[in-house]
Short mmCIF file of C-alpha atoms in Angstrom, two decimals:
data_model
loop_
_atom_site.label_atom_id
_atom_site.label_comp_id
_atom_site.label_asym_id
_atom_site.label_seq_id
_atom_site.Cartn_x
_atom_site.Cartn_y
_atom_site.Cartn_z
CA UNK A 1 36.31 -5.30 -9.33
CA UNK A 2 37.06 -2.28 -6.85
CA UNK A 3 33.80 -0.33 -6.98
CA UNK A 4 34.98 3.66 -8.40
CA UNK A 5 31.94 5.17 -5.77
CA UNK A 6 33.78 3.50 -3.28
CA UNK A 7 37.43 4.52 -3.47
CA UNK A 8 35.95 8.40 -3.84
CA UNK A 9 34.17 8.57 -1.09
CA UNK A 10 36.49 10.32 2.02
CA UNK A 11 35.84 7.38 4.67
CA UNK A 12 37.19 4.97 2.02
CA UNK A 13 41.00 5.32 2.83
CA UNK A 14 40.38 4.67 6.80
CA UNK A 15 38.39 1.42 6.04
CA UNK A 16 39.71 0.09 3.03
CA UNK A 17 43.24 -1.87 5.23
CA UNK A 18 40.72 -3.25 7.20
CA UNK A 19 38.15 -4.70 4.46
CA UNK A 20 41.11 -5.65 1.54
CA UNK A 21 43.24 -7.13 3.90
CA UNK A 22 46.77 -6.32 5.95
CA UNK A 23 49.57 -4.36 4.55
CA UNK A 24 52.74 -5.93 3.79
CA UNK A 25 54.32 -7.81 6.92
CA UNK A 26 51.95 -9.14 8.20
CA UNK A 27 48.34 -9.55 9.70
CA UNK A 28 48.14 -7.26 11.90
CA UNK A 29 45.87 -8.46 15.41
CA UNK A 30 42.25 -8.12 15.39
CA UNK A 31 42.57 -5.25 18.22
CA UNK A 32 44.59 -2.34 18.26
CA UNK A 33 46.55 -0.97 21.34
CA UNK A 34 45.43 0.93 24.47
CA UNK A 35 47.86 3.88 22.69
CA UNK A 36 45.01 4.68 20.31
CA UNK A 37 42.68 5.59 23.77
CA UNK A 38 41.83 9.56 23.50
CA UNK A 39 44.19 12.38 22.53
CA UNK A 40 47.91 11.83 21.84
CA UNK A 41 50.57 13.68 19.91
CA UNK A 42 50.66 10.93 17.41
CA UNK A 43 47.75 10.99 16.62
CA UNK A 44 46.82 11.95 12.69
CA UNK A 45 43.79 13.63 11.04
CA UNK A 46 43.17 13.27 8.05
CA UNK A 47 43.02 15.92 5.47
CA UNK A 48 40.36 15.03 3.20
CA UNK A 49 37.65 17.34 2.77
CA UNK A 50 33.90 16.71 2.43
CA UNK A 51 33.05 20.28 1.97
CA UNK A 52 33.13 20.32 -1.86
CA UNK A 53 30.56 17.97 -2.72
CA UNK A 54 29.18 18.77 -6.48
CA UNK A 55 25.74 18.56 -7.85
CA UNK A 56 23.52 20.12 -9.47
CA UNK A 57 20.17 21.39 -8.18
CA UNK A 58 16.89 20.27 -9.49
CA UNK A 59 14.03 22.08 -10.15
CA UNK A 60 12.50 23.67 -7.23
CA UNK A 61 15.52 22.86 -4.83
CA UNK A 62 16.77 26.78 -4.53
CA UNK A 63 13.13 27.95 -4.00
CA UNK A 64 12.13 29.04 0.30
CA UNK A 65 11.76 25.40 1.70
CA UNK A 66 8.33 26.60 2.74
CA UNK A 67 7.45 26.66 -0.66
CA UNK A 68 7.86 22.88 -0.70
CA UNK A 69 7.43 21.81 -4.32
CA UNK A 70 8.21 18.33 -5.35
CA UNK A 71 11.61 17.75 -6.01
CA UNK A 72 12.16 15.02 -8.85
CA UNK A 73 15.74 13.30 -7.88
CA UNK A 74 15.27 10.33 -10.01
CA UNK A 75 17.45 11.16 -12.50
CA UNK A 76 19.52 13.32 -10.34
CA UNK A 77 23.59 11.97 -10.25
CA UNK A 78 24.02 13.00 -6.77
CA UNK A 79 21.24 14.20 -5.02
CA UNK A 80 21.55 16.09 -1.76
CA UNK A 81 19.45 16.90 1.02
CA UNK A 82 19.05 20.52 0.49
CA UNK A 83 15.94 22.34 0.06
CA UNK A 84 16.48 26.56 -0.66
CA UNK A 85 18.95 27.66 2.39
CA UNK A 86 18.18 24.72 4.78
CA UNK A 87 20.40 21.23 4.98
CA UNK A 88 23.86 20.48 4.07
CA UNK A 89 25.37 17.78 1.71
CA UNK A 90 25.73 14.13 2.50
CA UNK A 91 29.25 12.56 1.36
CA UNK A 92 27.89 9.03 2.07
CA UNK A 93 27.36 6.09 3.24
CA UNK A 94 24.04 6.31 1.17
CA UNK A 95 21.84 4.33 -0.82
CA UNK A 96 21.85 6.42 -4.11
CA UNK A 97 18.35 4.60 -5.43
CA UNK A 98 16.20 5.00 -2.29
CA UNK A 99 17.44 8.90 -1.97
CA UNK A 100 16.36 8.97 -6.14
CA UNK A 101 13.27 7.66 -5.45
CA UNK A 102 12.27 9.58 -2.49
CA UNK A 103 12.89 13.02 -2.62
CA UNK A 104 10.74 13.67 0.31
CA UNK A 105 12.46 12.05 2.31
CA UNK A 106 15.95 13.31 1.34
CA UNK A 107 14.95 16.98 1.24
CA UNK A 108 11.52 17.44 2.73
CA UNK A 109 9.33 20.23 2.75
CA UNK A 110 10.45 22.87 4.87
CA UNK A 111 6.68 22.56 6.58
CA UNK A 112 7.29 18.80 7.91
CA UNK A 113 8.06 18.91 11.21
CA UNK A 114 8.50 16.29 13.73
CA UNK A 115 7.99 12.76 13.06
CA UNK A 116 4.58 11.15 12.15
CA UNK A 117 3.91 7.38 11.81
CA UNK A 118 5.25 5.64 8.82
CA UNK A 119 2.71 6.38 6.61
CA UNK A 120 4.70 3.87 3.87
CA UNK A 121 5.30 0.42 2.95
CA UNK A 122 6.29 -1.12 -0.52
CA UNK A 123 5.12 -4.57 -1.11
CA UNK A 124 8.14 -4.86 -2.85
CA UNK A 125 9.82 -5.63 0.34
CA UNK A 126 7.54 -7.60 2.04
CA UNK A 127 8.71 -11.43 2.03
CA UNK A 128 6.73 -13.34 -0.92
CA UNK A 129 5.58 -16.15 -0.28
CA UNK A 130 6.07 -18.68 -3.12
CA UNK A 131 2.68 -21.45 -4.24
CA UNK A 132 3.57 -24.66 -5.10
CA UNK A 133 4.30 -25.91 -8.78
CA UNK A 134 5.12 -22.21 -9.98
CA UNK A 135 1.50 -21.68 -9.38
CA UNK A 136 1.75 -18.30 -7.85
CA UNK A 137 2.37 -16.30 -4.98
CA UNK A 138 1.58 -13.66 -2.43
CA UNK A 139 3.07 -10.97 -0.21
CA UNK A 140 1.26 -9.12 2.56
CA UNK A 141 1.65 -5.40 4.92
CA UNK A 142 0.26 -6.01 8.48
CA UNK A 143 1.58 -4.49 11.71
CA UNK A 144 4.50 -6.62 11.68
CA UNK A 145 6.02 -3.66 8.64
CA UNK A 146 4.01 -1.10 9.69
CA UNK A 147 2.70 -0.87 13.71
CA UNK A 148 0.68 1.89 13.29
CA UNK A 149 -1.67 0.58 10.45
CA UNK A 150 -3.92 -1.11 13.42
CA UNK A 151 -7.38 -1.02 11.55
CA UNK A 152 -6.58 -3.00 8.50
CA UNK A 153 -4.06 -4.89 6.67
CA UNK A 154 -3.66 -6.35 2.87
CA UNK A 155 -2.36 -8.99 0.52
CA UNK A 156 -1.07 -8.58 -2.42
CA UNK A 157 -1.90 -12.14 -4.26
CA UNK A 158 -1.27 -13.65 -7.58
CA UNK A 159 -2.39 -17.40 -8.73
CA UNK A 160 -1.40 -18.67 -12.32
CA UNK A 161 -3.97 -19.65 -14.82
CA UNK A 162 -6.29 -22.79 -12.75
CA UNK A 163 -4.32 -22.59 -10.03
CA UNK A 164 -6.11 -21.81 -6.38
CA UNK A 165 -6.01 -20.38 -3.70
CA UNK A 166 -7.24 -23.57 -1.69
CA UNK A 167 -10.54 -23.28 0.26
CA UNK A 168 -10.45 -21.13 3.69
CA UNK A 169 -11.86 -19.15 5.92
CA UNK A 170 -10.81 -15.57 8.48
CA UNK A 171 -11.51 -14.71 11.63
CA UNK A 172 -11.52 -11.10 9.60
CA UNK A 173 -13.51 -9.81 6.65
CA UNK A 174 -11.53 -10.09 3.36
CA UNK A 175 -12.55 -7.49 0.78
CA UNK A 176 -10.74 -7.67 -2.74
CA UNK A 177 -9.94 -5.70 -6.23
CA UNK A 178 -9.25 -7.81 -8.92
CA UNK A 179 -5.96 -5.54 -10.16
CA UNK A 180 -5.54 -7.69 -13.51
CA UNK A 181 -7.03 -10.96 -14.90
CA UNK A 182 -10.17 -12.99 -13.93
CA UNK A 183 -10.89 -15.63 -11.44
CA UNK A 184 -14.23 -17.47 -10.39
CA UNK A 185 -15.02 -16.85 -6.33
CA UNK A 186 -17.10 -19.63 -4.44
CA UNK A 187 -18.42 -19.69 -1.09
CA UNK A 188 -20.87 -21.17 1.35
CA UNK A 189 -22.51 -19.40 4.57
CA UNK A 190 -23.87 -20.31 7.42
CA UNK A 191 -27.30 -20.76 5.95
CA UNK A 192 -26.17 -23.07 3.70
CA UNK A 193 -26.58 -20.69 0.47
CA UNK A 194 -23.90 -20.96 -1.92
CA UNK A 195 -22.53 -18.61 -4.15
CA UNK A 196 -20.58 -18.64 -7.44
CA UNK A 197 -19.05 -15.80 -9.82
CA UNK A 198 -16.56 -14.67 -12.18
CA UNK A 199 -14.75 -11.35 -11.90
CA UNK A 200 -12.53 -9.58 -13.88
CA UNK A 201 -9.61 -6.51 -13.56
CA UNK A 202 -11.58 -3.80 -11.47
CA UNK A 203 -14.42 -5.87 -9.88
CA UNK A 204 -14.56 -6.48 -6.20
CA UNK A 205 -15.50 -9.50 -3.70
CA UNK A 206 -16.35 -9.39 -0.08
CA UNK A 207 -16.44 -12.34 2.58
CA UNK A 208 -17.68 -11.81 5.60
CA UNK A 209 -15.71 -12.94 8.78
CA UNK A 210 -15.99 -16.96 8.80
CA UNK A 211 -17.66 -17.74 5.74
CA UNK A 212 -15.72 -20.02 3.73
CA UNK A 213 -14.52 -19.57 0.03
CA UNK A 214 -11.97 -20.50 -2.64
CA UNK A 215 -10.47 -18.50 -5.89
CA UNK A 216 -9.38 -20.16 -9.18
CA UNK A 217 -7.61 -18.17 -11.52
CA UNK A 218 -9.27 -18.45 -15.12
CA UNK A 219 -7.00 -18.76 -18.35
CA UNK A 220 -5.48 -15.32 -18.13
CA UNK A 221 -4.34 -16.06 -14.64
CA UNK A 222 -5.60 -13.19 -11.74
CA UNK A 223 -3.71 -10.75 -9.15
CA UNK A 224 -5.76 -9.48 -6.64
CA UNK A 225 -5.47 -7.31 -3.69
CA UNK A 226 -6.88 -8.26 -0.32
CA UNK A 227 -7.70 -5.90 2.65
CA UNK A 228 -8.82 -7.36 5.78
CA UNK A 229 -10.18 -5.42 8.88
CA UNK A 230 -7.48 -6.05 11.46
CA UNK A 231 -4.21 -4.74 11.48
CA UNK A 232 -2.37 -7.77 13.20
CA UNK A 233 -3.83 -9.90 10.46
CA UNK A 234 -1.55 -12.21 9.02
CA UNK A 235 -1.91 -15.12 5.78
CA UNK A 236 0.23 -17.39 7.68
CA UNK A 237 -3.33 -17.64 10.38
CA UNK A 238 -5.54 -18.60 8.01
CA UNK A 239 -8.10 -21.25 8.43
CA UNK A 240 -7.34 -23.84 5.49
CA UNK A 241 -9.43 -26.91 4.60
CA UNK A 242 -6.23 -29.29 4.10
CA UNK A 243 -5.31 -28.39 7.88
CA UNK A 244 -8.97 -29.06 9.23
CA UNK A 245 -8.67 -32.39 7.70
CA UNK A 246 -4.97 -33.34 8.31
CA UNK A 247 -5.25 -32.25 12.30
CA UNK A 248 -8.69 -34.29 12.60
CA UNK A 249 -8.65 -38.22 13.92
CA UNK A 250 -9.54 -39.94 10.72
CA UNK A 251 -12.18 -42.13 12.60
CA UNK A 252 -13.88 -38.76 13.29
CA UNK A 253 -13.55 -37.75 9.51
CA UNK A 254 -14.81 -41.22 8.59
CA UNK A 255 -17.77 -40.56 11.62
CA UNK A 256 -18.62 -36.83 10.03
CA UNK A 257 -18.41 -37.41 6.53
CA UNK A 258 -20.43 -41.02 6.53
CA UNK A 259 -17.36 -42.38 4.66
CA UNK A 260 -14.89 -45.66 4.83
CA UNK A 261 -11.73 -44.51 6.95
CA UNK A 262 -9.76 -45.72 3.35
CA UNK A 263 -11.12 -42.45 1.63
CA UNK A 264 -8.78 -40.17 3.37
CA UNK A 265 -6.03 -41.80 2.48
CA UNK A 266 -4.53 -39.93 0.40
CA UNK A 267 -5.84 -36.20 2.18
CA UNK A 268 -2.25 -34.00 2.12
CA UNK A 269 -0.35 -34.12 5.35
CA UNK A 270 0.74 -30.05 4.88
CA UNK A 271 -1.05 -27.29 3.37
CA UNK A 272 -1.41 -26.21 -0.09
CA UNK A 273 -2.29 -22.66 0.17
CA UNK A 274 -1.71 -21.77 -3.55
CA UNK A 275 -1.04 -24.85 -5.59
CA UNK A 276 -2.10 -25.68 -9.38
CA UNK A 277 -5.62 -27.32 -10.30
CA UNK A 278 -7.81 -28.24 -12.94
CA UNK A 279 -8.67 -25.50 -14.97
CA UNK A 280 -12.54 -24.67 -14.19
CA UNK A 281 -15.33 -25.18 -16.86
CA UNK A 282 -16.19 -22.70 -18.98
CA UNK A 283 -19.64 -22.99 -18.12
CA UNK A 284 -20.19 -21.57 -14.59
CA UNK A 285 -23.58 -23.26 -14.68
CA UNK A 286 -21.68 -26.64 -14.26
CA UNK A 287 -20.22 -24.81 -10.40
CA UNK A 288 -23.20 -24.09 -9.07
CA UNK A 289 -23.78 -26.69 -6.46
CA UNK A 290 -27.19 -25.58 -3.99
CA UNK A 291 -28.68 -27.62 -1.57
CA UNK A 292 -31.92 -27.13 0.14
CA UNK A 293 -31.17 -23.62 0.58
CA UNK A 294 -30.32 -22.70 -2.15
CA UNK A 295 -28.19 -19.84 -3.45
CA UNK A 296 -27.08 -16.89 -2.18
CA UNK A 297 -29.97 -13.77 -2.67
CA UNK A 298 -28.74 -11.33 -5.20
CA UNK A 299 -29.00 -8.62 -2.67
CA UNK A 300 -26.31 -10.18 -0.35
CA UNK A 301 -24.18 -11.32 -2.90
CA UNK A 302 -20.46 -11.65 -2.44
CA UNK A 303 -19.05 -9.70 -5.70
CA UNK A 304 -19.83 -6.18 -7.37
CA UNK A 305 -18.61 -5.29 -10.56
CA UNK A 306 -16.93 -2.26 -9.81
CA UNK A 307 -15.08 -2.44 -13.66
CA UNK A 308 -18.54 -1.66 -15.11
CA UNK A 309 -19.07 1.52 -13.02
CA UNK A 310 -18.43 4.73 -14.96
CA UNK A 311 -15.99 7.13 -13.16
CA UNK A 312 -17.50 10.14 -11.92
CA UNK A 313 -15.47 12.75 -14.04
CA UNK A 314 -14.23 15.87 -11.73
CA UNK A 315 -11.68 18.82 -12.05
CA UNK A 316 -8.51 16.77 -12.40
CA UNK A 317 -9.23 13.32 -12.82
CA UNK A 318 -12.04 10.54 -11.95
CA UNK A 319 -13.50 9.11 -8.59
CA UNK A 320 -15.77 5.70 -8.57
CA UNK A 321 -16.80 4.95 -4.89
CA UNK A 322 -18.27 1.72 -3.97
CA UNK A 323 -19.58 0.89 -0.53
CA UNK A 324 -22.42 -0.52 1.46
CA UNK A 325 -25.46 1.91 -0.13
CA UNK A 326 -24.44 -0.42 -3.55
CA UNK A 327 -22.35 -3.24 -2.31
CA UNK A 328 -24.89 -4.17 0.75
CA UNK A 329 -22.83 -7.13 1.78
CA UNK A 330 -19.44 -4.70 2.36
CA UNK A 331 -20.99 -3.40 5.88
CA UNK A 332 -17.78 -2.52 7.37
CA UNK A 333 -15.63 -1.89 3.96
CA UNK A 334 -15.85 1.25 1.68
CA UNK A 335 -14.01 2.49 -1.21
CA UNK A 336 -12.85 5.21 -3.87
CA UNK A 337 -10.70 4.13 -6.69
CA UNK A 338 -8.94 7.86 -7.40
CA UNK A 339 -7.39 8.89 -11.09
CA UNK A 340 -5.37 11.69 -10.81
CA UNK A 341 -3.99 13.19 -14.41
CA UNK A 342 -0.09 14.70 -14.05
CA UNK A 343 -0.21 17.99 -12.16
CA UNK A 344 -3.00 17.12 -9.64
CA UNK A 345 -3.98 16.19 -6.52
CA UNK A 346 -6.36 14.57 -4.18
CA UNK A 347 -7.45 17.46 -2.42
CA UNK A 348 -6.86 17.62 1.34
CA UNK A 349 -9.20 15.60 3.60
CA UNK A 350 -9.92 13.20 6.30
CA UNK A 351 -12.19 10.68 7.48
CA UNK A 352 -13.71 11.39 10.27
CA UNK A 353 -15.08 8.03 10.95
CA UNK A 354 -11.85 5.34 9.87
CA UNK A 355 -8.08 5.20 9.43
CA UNK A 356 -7.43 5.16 5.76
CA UNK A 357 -5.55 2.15 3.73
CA UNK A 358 -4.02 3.25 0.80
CA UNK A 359 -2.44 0.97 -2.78
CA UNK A 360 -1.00 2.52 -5.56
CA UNK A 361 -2.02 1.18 -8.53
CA UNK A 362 -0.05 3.71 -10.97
CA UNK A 363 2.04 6.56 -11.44
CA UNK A 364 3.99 8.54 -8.63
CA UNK A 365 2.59 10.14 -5.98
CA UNK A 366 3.42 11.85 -2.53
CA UNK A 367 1.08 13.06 0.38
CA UNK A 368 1.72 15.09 3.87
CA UNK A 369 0.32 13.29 6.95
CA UNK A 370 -0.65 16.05 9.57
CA UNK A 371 -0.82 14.99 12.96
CA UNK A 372 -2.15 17.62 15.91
CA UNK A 373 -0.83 19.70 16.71
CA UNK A 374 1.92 20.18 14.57
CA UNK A 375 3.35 17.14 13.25
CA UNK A 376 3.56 16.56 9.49
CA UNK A 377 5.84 14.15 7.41
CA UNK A 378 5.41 14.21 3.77
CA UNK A 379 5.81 10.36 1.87
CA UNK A 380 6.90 9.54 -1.89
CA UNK A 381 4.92 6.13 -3.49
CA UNK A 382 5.78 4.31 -6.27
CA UNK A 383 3.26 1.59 -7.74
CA UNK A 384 3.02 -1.74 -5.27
CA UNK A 385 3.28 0.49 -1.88
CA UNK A 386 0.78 1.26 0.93
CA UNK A 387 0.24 4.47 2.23
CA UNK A 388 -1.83 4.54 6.03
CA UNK A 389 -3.47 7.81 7.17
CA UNK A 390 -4.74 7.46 10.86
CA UNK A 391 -8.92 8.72 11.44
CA UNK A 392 -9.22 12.41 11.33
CA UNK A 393 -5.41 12.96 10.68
CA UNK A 394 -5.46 14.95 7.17
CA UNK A 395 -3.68 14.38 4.31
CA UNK A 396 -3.30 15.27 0.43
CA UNK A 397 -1.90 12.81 -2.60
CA UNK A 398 -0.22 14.80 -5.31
CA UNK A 399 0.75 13.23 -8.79
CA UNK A 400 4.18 14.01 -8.94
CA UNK A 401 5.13 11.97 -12.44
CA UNK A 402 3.83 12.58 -16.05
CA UNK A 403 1.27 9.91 -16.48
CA UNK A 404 -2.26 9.39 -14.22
CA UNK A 405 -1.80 8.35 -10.96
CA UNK A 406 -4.50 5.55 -9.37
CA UNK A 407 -4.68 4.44 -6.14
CA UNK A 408 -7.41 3.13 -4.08
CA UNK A 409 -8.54 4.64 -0.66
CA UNK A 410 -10.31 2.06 2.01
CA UNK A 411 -12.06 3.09 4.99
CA UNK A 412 -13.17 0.42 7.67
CA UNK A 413 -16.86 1.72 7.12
CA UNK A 414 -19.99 0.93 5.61
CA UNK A 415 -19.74 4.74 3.84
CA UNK A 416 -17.04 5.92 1.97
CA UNK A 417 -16.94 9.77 3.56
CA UNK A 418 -14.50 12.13 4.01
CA UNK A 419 -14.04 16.39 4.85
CA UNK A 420 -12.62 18.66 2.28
CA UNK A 421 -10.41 21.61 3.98
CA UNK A 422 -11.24 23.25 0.65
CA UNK A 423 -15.08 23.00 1.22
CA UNK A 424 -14.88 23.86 4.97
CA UNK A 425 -13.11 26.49 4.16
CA UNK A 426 -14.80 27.88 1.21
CA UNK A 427 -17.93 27.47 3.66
CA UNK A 428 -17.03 29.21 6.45
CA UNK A 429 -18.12 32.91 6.57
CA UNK A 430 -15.18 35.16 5.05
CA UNK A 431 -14.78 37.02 7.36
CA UNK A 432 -13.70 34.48 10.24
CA UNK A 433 -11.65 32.96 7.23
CA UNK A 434 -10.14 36.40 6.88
CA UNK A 435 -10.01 37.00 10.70
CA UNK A 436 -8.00 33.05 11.22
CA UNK A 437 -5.80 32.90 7.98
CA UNK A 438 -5.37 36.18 7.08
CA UNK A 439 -6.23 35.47 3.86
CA UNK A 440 -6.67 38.65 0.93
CA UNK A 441 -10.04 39.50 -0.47
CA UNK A 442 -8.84 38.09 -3.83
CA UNK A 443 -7.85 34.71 -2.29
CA UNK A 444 -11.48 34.80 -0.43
CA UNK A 445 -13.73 35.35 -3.69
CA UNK A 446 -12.36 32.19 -5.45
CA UNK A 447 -12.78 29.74 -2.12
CA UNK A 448 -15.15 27.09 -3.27
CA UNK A 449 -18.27 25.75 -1.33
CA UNK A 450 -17.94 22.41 -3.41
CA UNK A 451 -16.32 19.25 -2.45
CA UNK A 452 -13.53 18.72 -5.14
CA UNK A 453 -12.02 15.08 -4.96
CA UNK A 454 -9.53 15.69 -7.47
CA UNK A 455 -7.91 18.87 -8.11
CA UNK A 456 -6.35 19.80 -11.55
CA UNK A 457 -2.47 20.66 -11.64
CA UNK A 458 -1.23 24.25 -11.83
CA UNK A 459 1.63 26.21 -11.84
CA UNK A 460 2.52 28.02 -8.13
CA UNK A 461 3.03 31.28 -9.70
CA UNK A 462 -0.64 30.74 -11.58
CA UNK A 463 -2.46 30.94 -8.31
CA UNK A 464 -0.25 33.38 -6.48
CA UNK A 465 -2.99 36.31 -5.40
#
């Protein structure tokens, strides 16, 4: 079927001989003649116009482009890339979804300027890796999507109920939220002290760099996220028990293991790297293997449950942070999973101390990236992407749908810390505030000395002073 967007759009006439085939007599050759070189009198123009292109405005779109409010396109026919009197209309080629979708990008904020890194990724395009036996999957952002996000990368995992991901080991640090279902986590370190838990939708795990460990899924199946602490890291490198054994001479297996050569047999000749198992025992009790060293001390344990934490409540949603000072084992990893109700916004801030990795959990979002000196691009995310906001670069993210946005912030740090412009600000004498921004009196007497997380939505025209 001819496709109606096609045949309206003005190029369509000029291409269309050329993609449904010749006109009568004949095929014509596949190149043309030296005739058609520069200006001749023959030569035709056409007289279709791309100057009327309809649509109706959203709203927002006529205010200043200064003003910058977040354009919703989503359900928007035809979209254009026009923000009060700046930009122009766009007749096509387009993809109609990805300009629905992201607004910002279409029609951006008349205070972006320049071009910062891409501060975006969706998993959804990431390639996805498929386990064996329809036993799962996983999909990962590195530098290979996004070159700029150095410090850390992350996997987005999911393993069906009692299948595994098989025993391993990083050269990195892996540190995980369970985003929905349980598994049971096993590992062994250097001192020979094993370690064995369950954990559920909002708990966490860390493993150190080396120390190996496996993940079952329980009954209800698990998806997890995985961040590790160097951007070039990629699944594909991973250490895997099935490759130490298949790449090993089986005398030496037989040598190391104090075992008959005919017991490795039957040890796979590829990798399983998510494959289906035998669902694990109820009783956790019955995992708990220890040898002379027993099992791992409490206070260096691999897991935190994070789901058990209460939120710390604030002005327009909830913050839980976990890091080092709670989660001693997490010495280079710290957190803050961020609820944002419709309307507000994770105030503006950086980290002075890491680059910031970013998953959206929920809802819609957006955020401006400010680079010095002048530099700013501003992002839309959807649920499944990654946002990346270099050290010291600042940044807000604004719930831009009608339902709470969640996303989780990770800093390569043993503190979760960051600098509020609101609370520098609101605790810098007035009058050098007054002197720098020229700010009124009015807007001075409500700055506020606290550090707000979460800011609660409002109306532009509410806080106009």
């Amino acid at each position: 079927m001819k496709s109606p967007l096609l045949y309206s759009l003005p190029w369509a006439s000029v291409l269309l001989p050329a993609i449904h085939g010749a006109p009568t007599g004949g095929n014509p050759p596949l190149r043309g003649s030296e005739d058609l070189l520069g200006y001749a009198a023959s030569n035709t123009v056409t007289d279709q116009t791309t100057d009327d292109i309809p649509y109706v405005p959203v709203p927002g779109q006529t205010e200043a482009a200064d003003v910058g409010v977040y354009l919703d396109f989503e359900d928007a026919e035809n979209p254009q890339p026009v923000r009060g009197d700046v930009g122009g209309t766009d007749p096509g080629p387009r993809n109609l979804y990805y300009d629905q979708i992201n607004s910002d990008k279409l029609a951006p904020p008349g205070t972006d300027n320049g071009q910062t890194i891409n501060a975006q990724w969706p998993m959804g395009l990431s390639h996805n890796r498929l386990g064996l036996n329809e036993s799962g999957w996983a999909r990962q952002e590195n530098e290979v999507v996004m070159p700029a996000a150095t410090a850390m990368a992350g996997v987005d995992m999911r393993l069906e109920a009692g299948a595994y991901r098989e025993l391993h080991w990083h050269v990195a640090s892996e540190w995980s939220l369970v985003l929905n279902g349980s598994c049971r986590i096993e590992a062994v370190n250097e001192n020979g002290q094993t370690f064995v838990d369950d954990v559920s939708a909002g708990d966490v795990w860390f493993f150190p760099p080396g120390v190996p460990h496996s993940i079952q899924a329980l009954d209800t199946g698990v998806e997890f996220l995985l961040i590790f602490d160097d951007g070039s890291f990629s699944e594909d490198n991973t250490f895997l028990a099935t490759e130490v054994f298949a790449h090993q001479p089986r005398s030496v297996l037989a040598k190391n293991f104090d075992l008959p050569l005919a017991a490795f047999d039957d040890i796979p000749e590829d990798e399983l790297y998510i494959f289906p198992g035998t669902p694990a025992p109820a009783n956790i009790e019955e995992q708990n293997v220890t040898g002379s060293a027993g099992i791992l001390p409490r206070s260096q344990s691999y897991s935190y449950h994070f789901s058990e934490q209460p939120a710390h409540e604030v002005q327009g949603g909830s913050v839980k942070i976990v890091d080092s000072q709670t989660f001693p084992i997490s010495t280079n990893t710290a957190a803050a999973l961020v609820t944002v109700r419709p309307g507000g916004m994770r105030e503006i801030h950086w980290h002075p101390t890491s680059d910031e990795w970013t998953f959206f959990i929920s809802g819609k979002a957006r955020a401006t990236l400010f680079t010095a000196p002048s530099t700013a691009t501003t992002f839309d995310y959807r649920p499944g992407d990654v946002g990346y906001f270099p050290q010291s670069n600042s940044h807000y993210i604004e719930n831009t749908g009608d339902e709470d946005l969640v996303f989780l912030e990770v800093l390569q740090t043993d503190e979760f810390t960051d600098v509020a412009l609101g609370q520098w600000i609101g605790s810098t004498p007035k009058q050098i505030v007054a002197d720098t921004l020229h700010l009124p009196q009015s807007a001075l007497d409500r700055l506020k000395t606290e550090k707000m997380y979460v800011v609660a939505g409002s109306n532009v025209s509410d806080v106009a002073v």
